Coordinates of N, CA and C and ligand atoms in Angstrom, one line a residue:
M1 N -32.3 -120.8 31.9 CA -32.9 -120.4 30.6 C -31.8 -120.4 29.5
S2 N -32.2 -120.8 28.4 CA -31.2 -120.7 27.3 C -31.9 -120.0 26.1
S3 N -31.1 -119.3 25.4 CA -31.6 -118.5 24.3 C -30.7 -118.6 23.1
V4 N -31.3 -118.7 21.9 CA -30.5 -118.8 20.7 C -30.8 -117.6 19.9
T5 N -29.8 -116.8 19.6 CA -30.0 -115.7 18.7 C -29.2 -115.9 17.4
Q6 N -29.9 -115.7 16.3 CA -29.1 -115.8 15.1 C -29.3 -114.5 14.3
L7 N -28.2 -113.8 14.3 CA -28.3 -112.5 13.6 C -28.1 -112.8 12.1
R8 N -29.1 -113.6 11.6 CA -29.0 -114.0 10.2 C -29.0 -112.9 9.2
A9 N -29.8 -111.8 9.5 CA -29.9 -110.7 8.6 C -28.5 -110.1 8.4
I10 N -27.7 -110.0 9.5 CA -26.4 -109.4 9.4 C -25.6 -110.2 8.5
V11 N -25.7 -111.5 8.6 CA -24.9 -112.4 7.8 C -25.3 -112.3 6.3
C12 N -26.6 -112.2 6.1 CA -27.1 -112.0 4.8 C -26.6 -110.8 4.1
V13 N -26.7 -109.7 4.9 CA -26.3 -108.4 4.4 C -24.8 -108.5 4.1
A14 N -24.1 -109.1 5.0 CA -22.6 -109.3 4.8 C -22.4 -110.1 3.5
A15 N -23.1 -111.1 3.3 CA -22.9 -112.0 2.1 C -23.3 -111.2 0.8
L16 N -24.4 -110.5 0.9 CA -24.8 -109.7 -0.3 C -23.9 -108.6 -0.7
L17 N -23.5 -107.9 0.4 CA -22.7 -106.7 0.1 C -21.2 -106.9 0.1
G18 N -20.8 -107.9 0.8 CA -19.4 -108.1 0.9 C -18.8 -108.8 -0.3
G19 N -19.0 -108.1 -1.4 CA -18.6 -108.7 -2.7 C -17.1 -108.7 -3.0
A20 N -16.4 -107.8 -2.2 CA -15.0 -107.7 -2.5 C -14.2 -109.0 -2.1
R21 N -13.3 -109.3 -2.9 CA -12.5 -110.6 -2.6 C -11.7 -110.3 -1.3
A22 N -11.4 -111.4 -0.7 CA -10.7 -111.3 0.6 C -9.4 -110.7 0.5
D23 N -8.7 -111.0 -0.7 CA -7.3 -110.5 -0.8 C -7.3 -109.1 -1.4
Q24 N -8.4 -108.6 -1.7 CA -8.5 -107.2 -2.4 C -8.2 -106.2 -1.3
E25 N -7.4 -105.2 -1.7 CA -7.1 -104.1 -0.8 C -7.9 -102.9 -1.0
V26 N -8.8 -102.6 0.0 CA -9.7 -101.5 -0.2 C -9.2 -100.3 0.6
G27 N -8.9 -100.6 1.9 CA -8.4 -99.5 2.8 C -9.6 -98.7 3.4
L28 N -9.3 -98.3 4.6 CA -10.3 -97.5 5.4 C -10.4 -96.1 4.8
P29 N -11.5 -95.4 4.9 CA -11.6 -94.0 4.5 C -10.4 -93.2 5.1
R30 N -9.9 -92.2 4.3 CA -8.8 -91.4 4.7 C -9.1 -90.7 6.1
S31 N -10.3 -90.4 6.3 CA -10.6 -89.6 7.6 C -10.4 -90.5 8.8
V32 N -10.2 -91.8 8.7 CA -9.9 -92.6 9.9 C -8.5 -92.4 10.3
K33 N -8.3 -91.9 11.5 CA -6.9 -91.6 12.0 C -6.2 -92.9 12.4
V34 N -4.9 -93.0 12.1 CA -4.2 -94.2 12.6 C -3.2 -93.8 13.7
C35 N -2.9 -94.8 14.5 CA -2.0 -94.5 15.7 C -0.8 -95.4 15.7
N36 N 0.3 -94.9 16.0 CA 1.5 -95.7 16.0 C 1.6 -96.4 17.4
H37 N 1.8 -97.7 17.3 CA 1.8 -98.5 18.5 C 3.0 -98.3 19.4
Q38 N 4.0 -97.6 18.9 CA 5.2 -97.3 19.8 C 5.0 -95.9 20.5
A39 N 4.0 -95.2 20.1 CA 3.8 -93.9 20.7 C 3.4 -94.1 22.2
P40 N 3.8 -93.2 23.1 CA 3.5 -93.4 24.5 C 2.0 -93.2 24.8
D41 N 1.3 -92.5 23.9 CA -0.1 -92.3 24.2 C -1.0 -93.2 23.3
Y42 N -0.5 -94.4 23.0 CA -1.1 -95.3 22.0 C -2.6 -95.6 22.4
S43 N -2.9 -95.9 23.7 CA -4.3 -96.2 24.0 C -5.2 -95.0 23.9
S44 N -4.8 -93.8 24.3 CA -5.7 -92.7 24.2 C -5.8 -92.2 22.8
C45 N -4.7 -92.4 22.0 CA -4.8 -92.1 20.5 C -5.8 -93.0 19.9
L46 N -5.8 -94.3 20.2 CA -6.8 -95.2 19.6 C -8.3 -94.9 20.1
R47 N -8.4 -94.5 21.3 CA -9.7 -94.1 21.8 C -10.3 -92.9 21.0
L48 N -9.4 -91.9 20.8 CA -9.8 -90.7 20.1 C -10.1 -91.1 18.6
A49 N -9.2 -91.9 18.0 CA -9.4 -92.3 16.6 C -10.7 -93.0 16.4
I50 N -11.1 -93.9 17.3 CA -12.4 -94.6 17.2 C -13.5 -93.6 17.4
Q51 N -13.4 -92.7 18.4 CA -14.5 -91.7 18.7 C -14.7 -90.8 17.5
E52 N -13.6 -90.3 16.9 CA -13.7 -89.4 15.8 C -14.1 -90.0 14.5
S53 N -13.8 -91.3 14.3 CA -14.3 -91.9 13.0 C -15.5 -92.7 13.2
W54 N -16.1 -92.7 14.4 CA -17.3 -93.6 14.6 C -18.4 -93.3 13.7
M55 N -18.7 -91.9 13.5 CA -19.8 -91.6 12.6 C -19.6 -92.0 11.2
T56 N -18.3 -92.1 10.8 CA -18.0 -92.7 9.4 C -18.5 -94.1 9.3
F57 N -18.3 -94.9 10.4 CA -18.7 -96.3 10.4 C -20.3 -96.3 10.5
V58 N -20.8 -95.5 11.4 CA -22.3 -95.5 11.7 C -23.1 -95.2 10.4
K59 N -22.5 -94.3 9.6 CA -23.3 -94.0 8.3 C -23.1 -95.1 7.3
G60 N -22.3 -96.0 7.5 CA -22.0 -97.1 6.5 C -20.9 -96.7 5.6
I61 N -20.2 -97.7 5.1 CA -19.1 -97.5 4.2 C -19.3 -98.4 3.0
P62 N -19.9 -97.8 1.9 CA -20.3 -98.6 0.8 C -19.1 -99.4 0.1
E63 N -17.9 -98.7 0.1 CA -16.8 -99.4 -0.5 C -16.4 -100.7 0.2
L64 N -16.7 -100.7 1.5 CA -16.4 -102.0 2.2 C -17.6 -102.9 2.3
G65 N -18.8 -102.4 1.9 CA -20.0 -103.1 2.1 C -20.5 -103.1 3.5
L66 N -20.1 -102.1 4.3 CA -20.5 -101.9 5.6 C -21.9 -101.2 5.7
P67 N -22.9 -101.9 6.3 CA -24.2 -101.2 6.3 C -24.3 -100.1 7.4
V68 N -25.4 -99.3 7.3 CA -25.6 -98.3 8.3 C -25.9 -99.0 9.6
L69 N -25.3 -98.4 10.7 CA -25.4 -99.0 12.0 C -26.4 -98.3 12.9
D70 N -26.9 -97.1 12.5 CA -27.9 -96.4 13.3 C -28.9 -95.7 12.4
P71 N -30.1 -96.2 12.2 CA -30.6 -97.4 12.8 C -30.0 -98.7 12.1
M72 N -29.7 -99.7 12.9 CA -29.3 -101.0 12.4 C -30.5 -101.8 12.1
E73 N -30.6 -102.3 10.9 CA -31.8 -103.1 10.6 C -31.5 -104.6 10.5
V74 N -32.3 -105.4 11.1 CA -32.1 -106.8 11.1 C -33.4 -107.4 10.6
D75 N -33.4 -108.2 9.5 CA -34.6 -108.7 8.9 C -35.3 -109.8 9.8
M76 N -34.4 -110.6 10.4 CA -35.0 -111.7 11.1 C -34.0 -112.2 12.2
M77 N -34.6 -112.6 13.3 CA -33.8 -113.1 14.4 C -34.6 -114.1 15.1
E78 N -34.0 -115.3 15.4 CA -34.8 -116.4 16.0 C -34.2 -116.7 17.4
N79 N -35.1 -116.9 18.4 CA -34.7 -117.2 19.7 C -35.4 -118.4 20.3
E80 N -34.7 -119.2 21.0 CA -35.4 -120.2 21.8 C -35.2 -120.1 23.2
F81 N -36.1 -120.4 24.1 CA -35.8 -120.2 25.5 C -36.5 -121.4 26.3
H82 N -35.8 -121.7 27.4 CA -36.3 -122.7 28.4 C -36.0 -122.1 29.7
M83 N -37.0 -121.9 30.5 CA -36.8 -121.4 31.9 C -37.8 -122.0 32.8
G84 N -37.4 -123.0 33.5 CA -38.3 -123.7 34.4 C -39.5 -124.3 33.6
Q85 N -40.7 -123.9 33.9 CA -41.9 -124.4 33.2 C -42.1 -123.7 31.9
L86 N -41.4 -122.6 31.7 CA -41.6 -121.8 30.5 C -40.7 -122.2 29.4
M87 N -41.3 -122.5 28.2 CA -40.4 -122.8 27.1 C -41.1 -122.4 25.8
G88 N -40.3 -122.1 24.8 CA -40.9 -121.8 23.5 C -39.8 -121.1 22.6
R89 N -40.3 -120.5 21.5 CA -39.4 -119.9 20.6 C -40.1 -118.6 20.1
F90 N -39.3 -117.6 19.8 CA -39.9 -116.5 19.1 C -39.0 -116.0 17.9
V91 N -39.7 -115.4 17.0 CA -39.0 -114.8 15.8 C -39.3 -113.3 15.8
L92 N -38.2 -112.6 15.6 CA -38.3 -111.1 15.5 C -38.1 -110.7 14.1
R93 N -38.9 -109.8 13.5 CA -38.7 -109.4 12.2 C -38.7 -107.9 12.0
D94 N -38.0 -107.4 11.0 CA -38.0 -106.0 10.7 C -37.6 -105.2 12.0
V95 N -36.5 -105.7 12.6 CA -36.0 -105.0 13.8 C -35.2 -103.8 13.5
K96 N -35.4 -102.7 14.1 CA -34.6 -101.5 14.0 C -34.1 -101.2 15.3
S97 N -32.7 -100.9 15.4 CA -32.1 -100.5 16.6 C -31.5 -99.1 16.5
Y98 N -31.9 -98.2 17.4 CA -31.4 -96.8 17.3 C -30.5 -96.6 18.5
G99 N -29.5 -95.7 18.3 CA -28.7 -95.3 19.5 C -27.2 -95.4 19.4
A100 N -26.8 -96.2 18.4 CA -25.3 -96.4 18.2 C -24.6 -95.1 17.9
A101 N -25.3 -94.2 17.2 CA -24.6 -92.9 16.8 C -24.1 -92.1 18.0
K102 N -24.8 -92.3 19.1 CA -24.4 -91.4 20.3 C -23.4 -92.1 21.2
S103 N -22.7 -93.1 20.7 CA -21.8 -93.9 21.6 C -20.7 -93.0 22.0
I104 N -20.3 -93.1 23.3 CA -19.2 -92.4 23.9 C -18.1 -93.4 24.2
F105 N -17.0 -93.3 23.6 CA -15.9 -94.2 23.8 C -15.1 -93.7 25.0
Q106 N -14.9 -94.6 25.9 CA -14.3 -94.2 27.2 C -12.9 -94.7 27.3
A107 N -12.6 -95.8 26.8 CA -11.2 -96.4 27.0 C -10.9 -97.5 25.9
V108 N -9.7 -97.5 25.5 CA -9.3 -98.6 24.6 C -8.0 -99.2 25.3
R109 N -8.0 -100.5 25.4 CA -6.8 -101.2 26.0 C -6.2 -102.2 25.0
P110 N -5.2 -101.7 24.3 CA -4.6 -102.6 23.3 C -3.5 -103.5 23.9
T111 N -3.4 -104.7 23.3 CA -2.3 -105.6 23.7 C -1.7 -106.2 22.4
R112 N -0.4 -106.0 22.2 CA 0.2 -106.5 21.0 C 1.4 -107.3 21.2
S113 N 1.6 -108.3 20.4 CA 2.9 -109.0 20.3 C 3.2 -109.1 18.8
A114 N 4.2 -109.9 18.5 CA 4.7 -109.9 17.1 C 3.6 -110.4 16.2
D115 N 2.8 -111.4 16.6 CA 1.8 -112.0 15.7 C 0.4 -112.0 16.2
R116 N 0.1 -111.2 17.3 CA -1.2 -111.2 17.8 C -1.6 -109.8 18.3
M117 N -2.9 -109.4 18.2 CA -3.3 -108.2 18.8 C -4.7 -108.4 19.4
S118 N -4.9 -107.7 20.5 CA -6.3 -107.7 21.1 C -6.6 -106.2 21.5
L119 N -7.9 -105.9 21.4 CA -8.3 -104.6 21.8 C -9.5 -104.8 22.8
E120 N -9.5 -104.1 23.9 CA -10.7 -104.0 24.7 C -11.2 -102.6 24.6
V121 N -12.4 -102.4 24.3 CA -13.0 -101.1 24.0 C -14.2 -100.9 24.9
D122 N -14.2 -99.9 25.7 CA -15.3 -99.5 26.6 C -16.1 -98.4 26.0
F123 N -17.4 -98.5 25.9 CA -18.2 -97.4 25.4 C -19.6 -97.5 26.0
V124 N -20.2 -96.3 26.0 CA -21.5 -96.2 26.6 C -22.5 -95.6 25.5
M125 N -23.7 -96.2 25.4 CA -24.7 -95.7 24.6 C -25.8 -95.1 25.6
P126 N -26.0 -93.8 25.7 CA -26.9 -93.3 26.7 C -28.3 -93.8 26.5
K127 N -28.8 -94.0 25.3 CA -30.1 -94.5 25.1 C -30.1 -95.4 23.9
V128 N -30.8 -96.5 24.0 CA -31.0 -97.4 22.9 C -32.5 -97.7 22.8
F129 N -33.0 -97.7 21.6 CA -34.4 -98.0 21.3 C -34.5 -99.1 20.2
I130 N -35.2 -100.2 20.5 CA -35.3 -101.3 19.5 C -36.8 -101.5 19.3
E131 N -37.2 -101.6 18.0 CA -38.6 -102.0 17.8 C -38.7 -102.9 16.6
G132 N -39.8 -103.6 16.5 CA -40.0 -104.6 15.4 C -41.2 -105.4 15.6
D133 N -41.4 -106.4 14.8 CA -42.5 -107.3 15.0 C -42.0 -108.6 15.5
Y134 N -42.9 -109.3 16.3 CA -42.5 -110.6 16.8 C -43.6 -111.6 16.6
K135 N -43.2 -112.9 16.7 CA -44.1 -114.0 16.7 C -43.6 -114.9 17.7
A136 N -44.4 -115.4 18.6 CA -44.0 -116.3 19.7 C -44.9 -117.4 19.8
E137 N -44.3 -118.6 20.2 CA -45.2 -119.7 20.6 C -44.4 -120.5 21.6
G138 N -45.2 -121.0 22.6 CA -44.6 -121.8 23.6 C -45.6 -122.3 24.6
S139 N -45.1 -122.7 25.8 CA -46.0 -123.2 26.8 C -45.5 -122.9 28.2
V140 N -46.4 -122.8 29.1 CA -46.1 -122.7 30.5 C -46.7 -123.9 31.1
G141 N -45.9 -124.9 31.5 CA -46.5 -126.2 32.0 C -47.4 -126.7 30.9
P142 N -48.7 -127.0 31.2 CA -49.6 -127.6 30.2 C -50.3 -126.5 29.4
Y143 N -50.1 -125.2 29.7 CA -50.8 -124.2 28.9 C -50.0 -123.6 27.7
K144 N -50.7 -123.5 26.6 CA -50.1 -123.0 25.4 C -50.2 -121.5 25.5
I145 N -49.1 -120.8 25.1 CA -49.1 -119.4 24.9 C -48.6 -119.0 23.5
G146 N -48.9 -117.9 23.0 CA -48.4 -117.5 21.7 C -49.1 -116.3 21.2
G147 N -48.6 -115.7 20.1 CA -49.2 -114.6 19.5 C -48.2 -113.9 18.6
K148 N -48.7 -112.9 17.9 CA -47.8 -112.1 17.1 C -48.2 -110.6 17.2
G149 N -47.2 -109.8 17.1 CA -47.6 -108.4 17.3 C -46.3 -107.5 17.2
Y150 N -46.4 -106.3 17.8 CA -45.4 -105.3 17.7 C -44.6 -105.3 19.1
F151 N -43.4 -105.0 19.1 CA -42.7 -104.9 20.4 C -41.7 -103.7 20.3
N152 N -41.4 -103.1 21.4 CA -40.3 -102.2 21.5 C -39.6 -102.3 22.9
I153 N -38.4 -101.9 22.9 CA -37.6 -102.0 24.1 C -36.8 -100.7 24.2
S154 N -37.0 -99.9 25.3 CA -36.2 -98.7 25.5 C -35.2 -99.0 26.6
M155 N -33.9 -98.7 26.4 CA -32.9 -98.9 27.3 C -32.1 -97.6 27.6
E156 N -31.6 -97.5 28.8 CA -30.8 -96.3 29.2 C -29.5 -96.8 29.8
G157 N -28.4 -96.1 29.6 CA -27.2 -96.4 30.2 C -26.6 -97.7 29.8
V158 N -26.5 -98.0 28.6 CA -25.9 -99.2 28.1 C -24.4 -99.2 28.0
S159 N -23.7 -99.8 28.9 CA -22.3 -99.8 29.0 C -21.8 -101.1 28.4
T160 N -20.9 -101.0 27.5 CA -20.4 -102.2 26.8 C -18.9 -102.3 26.7
T161 N -18.4 -103.4 26.9 CA -16.9 -103.6 26.6 C -16.9 -104.6 25.4
W162 N -16.2 -104.2 24.4 CA -15.8 -105.2 23.3 C -14.5 -105.8 23.6
G163 N -14.4 -107.1 23.5 CA -13.1 -107.8 23.6 C -12.8 -108.4 22.3
I164 N -11.9 -107.8 21.5 CA -11.6 -108.3 20.1 C -10.2 -108.8 20.1
E165 N -10.1 -110.1 19.8 CA -8.7 -110.7 19.8 C -8.5 -111.5 18.5
G166 N -7.3 -111.4 18.0 CA -7.0 -112.2 16.8 C -5.5 -112.3 16.6
R167 N -5.1 -113.0 15.5 CA -3.7 -113.1 15.1 C -3.5 -112.3 13.9
V168 N -2.2 -112.0 13.7 CA -1.8 -111.2 12.5 C -1.1 -112.1 11.5
E169 N -1.6 -112.2 10.3 CA -1.2 -113.1 9.3 C -1.3 -112.5 7.9
N170 N -0.2 -112.6 7.2 CA -0.2 -112.0 5.8 C -0.7 -110.6 5.8
D171 N -0.2 -109.8 6.7 CA -0.6 -108.3 6.8 C -2.1 -108.2 7.0
R172 N -2.8 -109.2 7.6 CA -4.2 -109.0 7.9 C -4.4 -109.3 9.4
W173 N -5.3 -108.6 10.0 CA -5.7 -108.9 11.4 C -6.8 -109.9 11.3
V174 N -6.6 -111.2 11.7 CA -7.6 -112.2 11.6 C -8.3 -112.3 13.0
V175 N -9.5 -111.8 13.1 CA -10.1 -111.7 14.4 C -10.7 -113.1 14.7
E176 N -10.4 -113.6 15.9 CA -10.8 -115.0 16.4 C -12.0 -114.9 17.3
H177 N -12.0 -113.8 18.1 CA -13.2 -113.6 19.0 C -13.6 -112.2 19.1
F178 N -14.9 -112.0 19.2 CA -15.4 -110.6 19.4 C -16.4 -110.7 20.5
H179 N -15.9 -110.5 21.7 CA -16.8 -110.6 22.9 C -17.5 -109.3 23.2
V180 N -18.7 -109.4 23.6 CA -19.5 -108.2 23.9 C -20.2 -108.4 25.3
Y181 N -19.9 -107.4 26.2 CA -20.5 -107.5 27.5 C -21.4 -106.3 27.8
P182 N -22.6 -106.2 27.4 CA -23.4 -105.0 27.7 C -24.1 -105.0 29.1
E183 N -23.9 -104.0 29.8 CA -24.7 -103.8 31.0 C -25.7 -102.7 30.9
V184 N -26.9 -102.9 31.3 CA -28.0 -102.0 31.1 C -28.5 -101.5 32.4
E185 N -28.6 -100.1 32.5 CA -29.1 -99.5 33.8 C -30.7 -99.6 33.9
K186 N -31.3 -99.3 32.8 CA -32.8 -99.2 32.8 C -33.3 -99.8 31.5
M187 N -34.4 -100.6 31.7 CA -35.0 -101.2 30.5 C -36.5 -101.2 30.6
K188 N -37.2 -100.9 29.5 CA -38.7 -100.9 29.5 C -39.1 -101.6 28.3
V189 N -39.9 -102.7 28.5 CA -40.3 -103.5 27.3 C -41.8 -103.4 27.1
Y190 N -42.2 -103.2 25.8 CA -43.6 -103.2 25.4 C -43.9 -104.3 24.4
F191 N -45.0 -105.0 24.4 CA -45.3 -105.8 23.3 C -46.9 -105.9 23.3
T192 N -47.4 -106.2 22.1 CA -48.8 -106.3 21.9 C -49.2 -107.7 21.6
D193 N -50.4 -108.1 22.0 CA -51.0 -109.4 21.5 C -50.2 -110.7 21.7
L194 N -49.5 -110.8 22.9 CA -48.8 -112.0 23.1 C -49.8 -113.2 23.3
F195 N -51.0 -112.9 23.8 CA -52.0 -114.0 24.0 C -53.1 -113.9 23.0
N196 N -52.7 -113.7 21.7 CA -53.7 -113.6 20.6 C -54.9 -112.8 20.9
G197 N -54.6 -111.6 21.4 CA -55.7 -110.6 21.6 C -56.4 -110.6 22.9
N198 N -55.8 -111.3 23.9 CA -56.3 -111.2 25.3 C -55.5 -110.1 26.0
P199 N -56.1 -108.9 26.1 CA -55.3 -107.8 26.6 C -54.9 -107.9 28.1
E200 N -55.7 -108.6 28.9 CA -55.4 -108.7 30.3 C -54.2 -109.6 30.5
L201 N -54.1 -110.7 29.8 CA -53.0 -111.6 29.9 C -51.7 -111.0 29.4
N202 N -51.9 -110.2 28.3 CA -50.7 -109.5 27.7 C -50.2 -108.5 28.7
K203 N -51.1 -107.8 29.4 CA -50.6 -106.8 30.3 C -49.9 -107.5 31.5
A204 N -50.5 -108.6 32.0 CA -49.8 -109.3 33.1 C -48.4 -109.8 32.7
A205 N -48.3 -110.3 31.4 CA -47.0 -110.8 31.0 C -46.0 -109.6 30.9
M206 N -46.5 -108.5 30.4 CA -45.6 -107.3 30.3 C -45.2 -106.8 31.6
T207 N -46.1 -106.8 32.6 CA -45.7 -106.4 34.0 C -44.7 -107.3 34.5
F208 N -44.8 -108.6 34.3 CA -43.9 -109.6 34.7 C -42.5 -109.4 34.1
V209 N -42.4 -109.2 32.8 CA -41.2 -108.9 32.1 C -40.5 -107.7 32.6
N210 N -41.3 -106.6 32.8 CA -40.7 -105.4 33.3 C -40.2 -105.4 34.7
E211 N -40.9 -106.3 35.5 CA -40.5 -106.4 36.9 C -39.2 -107.2 37.0
Y212 N -39.1 -108.3 36.2 CA -37.9 -109.2 36.3 C -37.0 -109.1 35.1
W213 N -36.9 -108.0 34.4 CA -36.0 -107.9 33.3 C -34.6 -108.2 33.6
Q214 N -34.1 -107.8 34.8 CA -32.7 -108.0 35.1 C -32.4 -109.5 35.2
V215 N -33.3 -110.2 35.8 CA -33.0 -111.7 35.9 C -33.1 -112.3 34.5
L216 N -34.1 -111.9 33.7 CA -34.3 -112.5 32.4 C -33.1 -112.1 31.5
Y217 N -32.7 -110.9 31.6 CA -31.6 -110.4 30.8 C -30.3 -111.2 31.1
K218 N -30.0 -111.3 32.4 CA -28.8 -112.0 32.9 C -28.8 -113.4 32.4
G219 N -30.0 -114.0 32.4 CA -30.1 -115.4 32.0 C -29.9 -115.6 30.5
M220 N -30.3 -114.6 29.7 CA -30.2 -114.8 28.3 C -28.8 -114.4 27.8
L221 N -28.1 -113.5 28.5 CA -26.8 -113.0 28.0 C -25.7 -113.9 27.6
P222 N -25.4 -115.0 28.4 CA -24.3 -115.9 28.1 C -24.6 -116.5 26.7
V223 N -25.8 -116.9 26.4 CA -26.1 -117.6 25.2 C -26.0 -116.6 24.0
V224 N -26.7 -115.5 24.2 CA -26.7 -114.4 23.2 C -25.3 -114.0 22.9
E225 N -24.4 -113.9 24.0 CA -23.0 -113.5 23.8 C -22.3 -114.5 22.9
R226 N -22.5 -115.8 23.0 CA -21.8 -116.7 22.2 C -22.2 -116.6 20.7
H227 N -23.5 -116.2 20.5 CA -23.9 -116.0 19.1 C -23.4 -114.7 18.5
W228 N -23.4 -113.7 19.4 CA -22.8 -112.4 18.9 C -21.3 -112.6 18.5
D229 N -20.6 -113.4 19.4 CA -19.2 -113.7 19.1 C -19.0 -114.2 17.7
V230 N -19.8 -115.3 17.4 CA -19.7 -115.9 16.0 C -20.0 -114.9 14.9
H231 N -21.1 -114.2 15.1 CA -21.6 -113.3 14.0 C -20.7 -112.0 13.9
L232 N -20.3 -111.4 15.0 CA -19.5 -110.2 14.9 C -18.1 -110.5 14.4
T233 N -17.6 -111.7 14.8 CA -16.3 -112.1 14.3 C -16.3 -112.2 12.8
D234 N -17.3 -112.9 12.3 CA -17.5 -113.0 10.9 C -17.7 -111.7 10.2
F235 N -18.5 -110.8 10.8 CA -18.8 -109.5 10.2 C -17.6 -108.6 10.1
V236 N -16.8 -108.5 11.1 CA -15.6 -107.6 11.0 C -14.5 -108.2 10.2
N237 N -14.4 -109.5 10.2 CA -13.4 -110.1 9.3 C -13.7 -109.9 7.8
R238 N -15.0 -110.2 7.5 CA -15.4 -110.2 6.1 C -15.5 -108.8 5.6
L239 N -16.1 -107.9 6.4 CA -16.3 -106.5 5.9 C -15.2 -105.6 6.1
I240 N -14.4 -105.8 7.1 CA -13.3 -104.8 7.3 C -11.9 -105.4 7.3
F241 N -11.6 -106.3 8.2 CA -10.2 -106.6 8.4 C -9.6 -107.5 7.3
S242 N -10.4 -108.2 6.6 CA -9.8 -109.0 5.5 C -9.4 -108.1 4.3
K243 N -9.9 -106.8 4.4 CA -9.7 -105.9 3.2 C -8.7 -104.8 3.5
V244 N -8.2 -104.7 4.7 CA -7.3 -103.6 5.0 C -6.0 -104.1 5.5
S245 N -4.9 -103.4 5.1 CA -3.6 -103.8 5.5 C -3.4 -103.6 7.0
F246 N -2.9 -104.6 7.7 CA -2.7 -104.5 9.2 C -1.7 -103.4 9.5
A247 N -0.6 -103.5 8.7 CA 0.5 -102.5 8.9 C 0.1 -101.1 8.8
K248 N -0.8 -100.9 7.8 CA -1.2 -99.5 7.5 C -2.3 -99.0 8.5
T249 N -3.2 -100.0 8.9 CA -4.2 -99.6 9.8 C -3.8 -99.5 11.3
F250 N -2.8 -100.4 11.7 CA -2.3 -100.4 13.0 C -0.8 -100.4 13.0
P251 N -0.2 -99.2 12.5 CA 1.2 -99.1 12.4 C 2.0 -99.2 13.7
Ligands
NAG1 C1 -43.5 -98.5 22.4 O1 -44.7 -99.1 22.3 C2 -45.8 -98.7 23.1 C3 -47.0 -99.6 22.9 O2 -47.3 -99.8 21.6 C4 -46.1 -97.2 22.7 O3 -47.2 -96.7 23.5 C5 -44.9 -96.4 22.8 O4 -45.1 -95.1 22.4 C6 -43.7 -97.0 22.1 N1 -42.5 -96.3 22.4 C7 -41.9 -95.5 21.5 C8 -40.8 -94.7 22.0 O5 -42.3 -95.4 20.3

């Protein structure tokens, strides 16, 4: 199965709000603690700094053009999928994602050299709830399927590792990759009207998705991951790291 996710809304929000010039120095809010990389407790200091300033980021930072992260709103997201006989595309609209505010940061593993830095960040979101509208069209073998309606997804125990790596250039951290590896303990998916108002078929499809969500999720993840990498790399460079001094943020 392949899936294409385009977090277009995030990029639009970034383009609209990220009005500050790349060379302009804005700086992170003063409440964000910084850690000295020569200190013996550098990793635990970073973990605590992220945990303690997380709500500052979640509420959004207007000076940086950083939008609110909980709920995170995405206007539109497009996906394509092919899995055996099943193929099609779906569009998600007005998607709201709740749960980032309750993130628990468990570990940060920094790696630094003279001109590079990478951070691995482990965190858990106990609960995530995503809802929005969808429109889908596709086919199973010779049969057409499709519809539009409402969907929601409840997840529990979402453990994620961020792998952020980049080079240090002109006192800026230029992020080259932002990998995300979320593992989900429990997932429950609801959607209405996948078969244009045939409730029996909709129910059968929902039962199928909820029975096989682990397989479906695993199949989608590698492709979704590649798209997250592109969009999150752009997002953090444009909204944060192009505007803050590396030496001051990561002394
Ligand atoms: C998710 O959608 C279903 C079906 O519309 C609904 O019954 C349920 O209450 C929704 N879940 C939440 C947490 O809103």
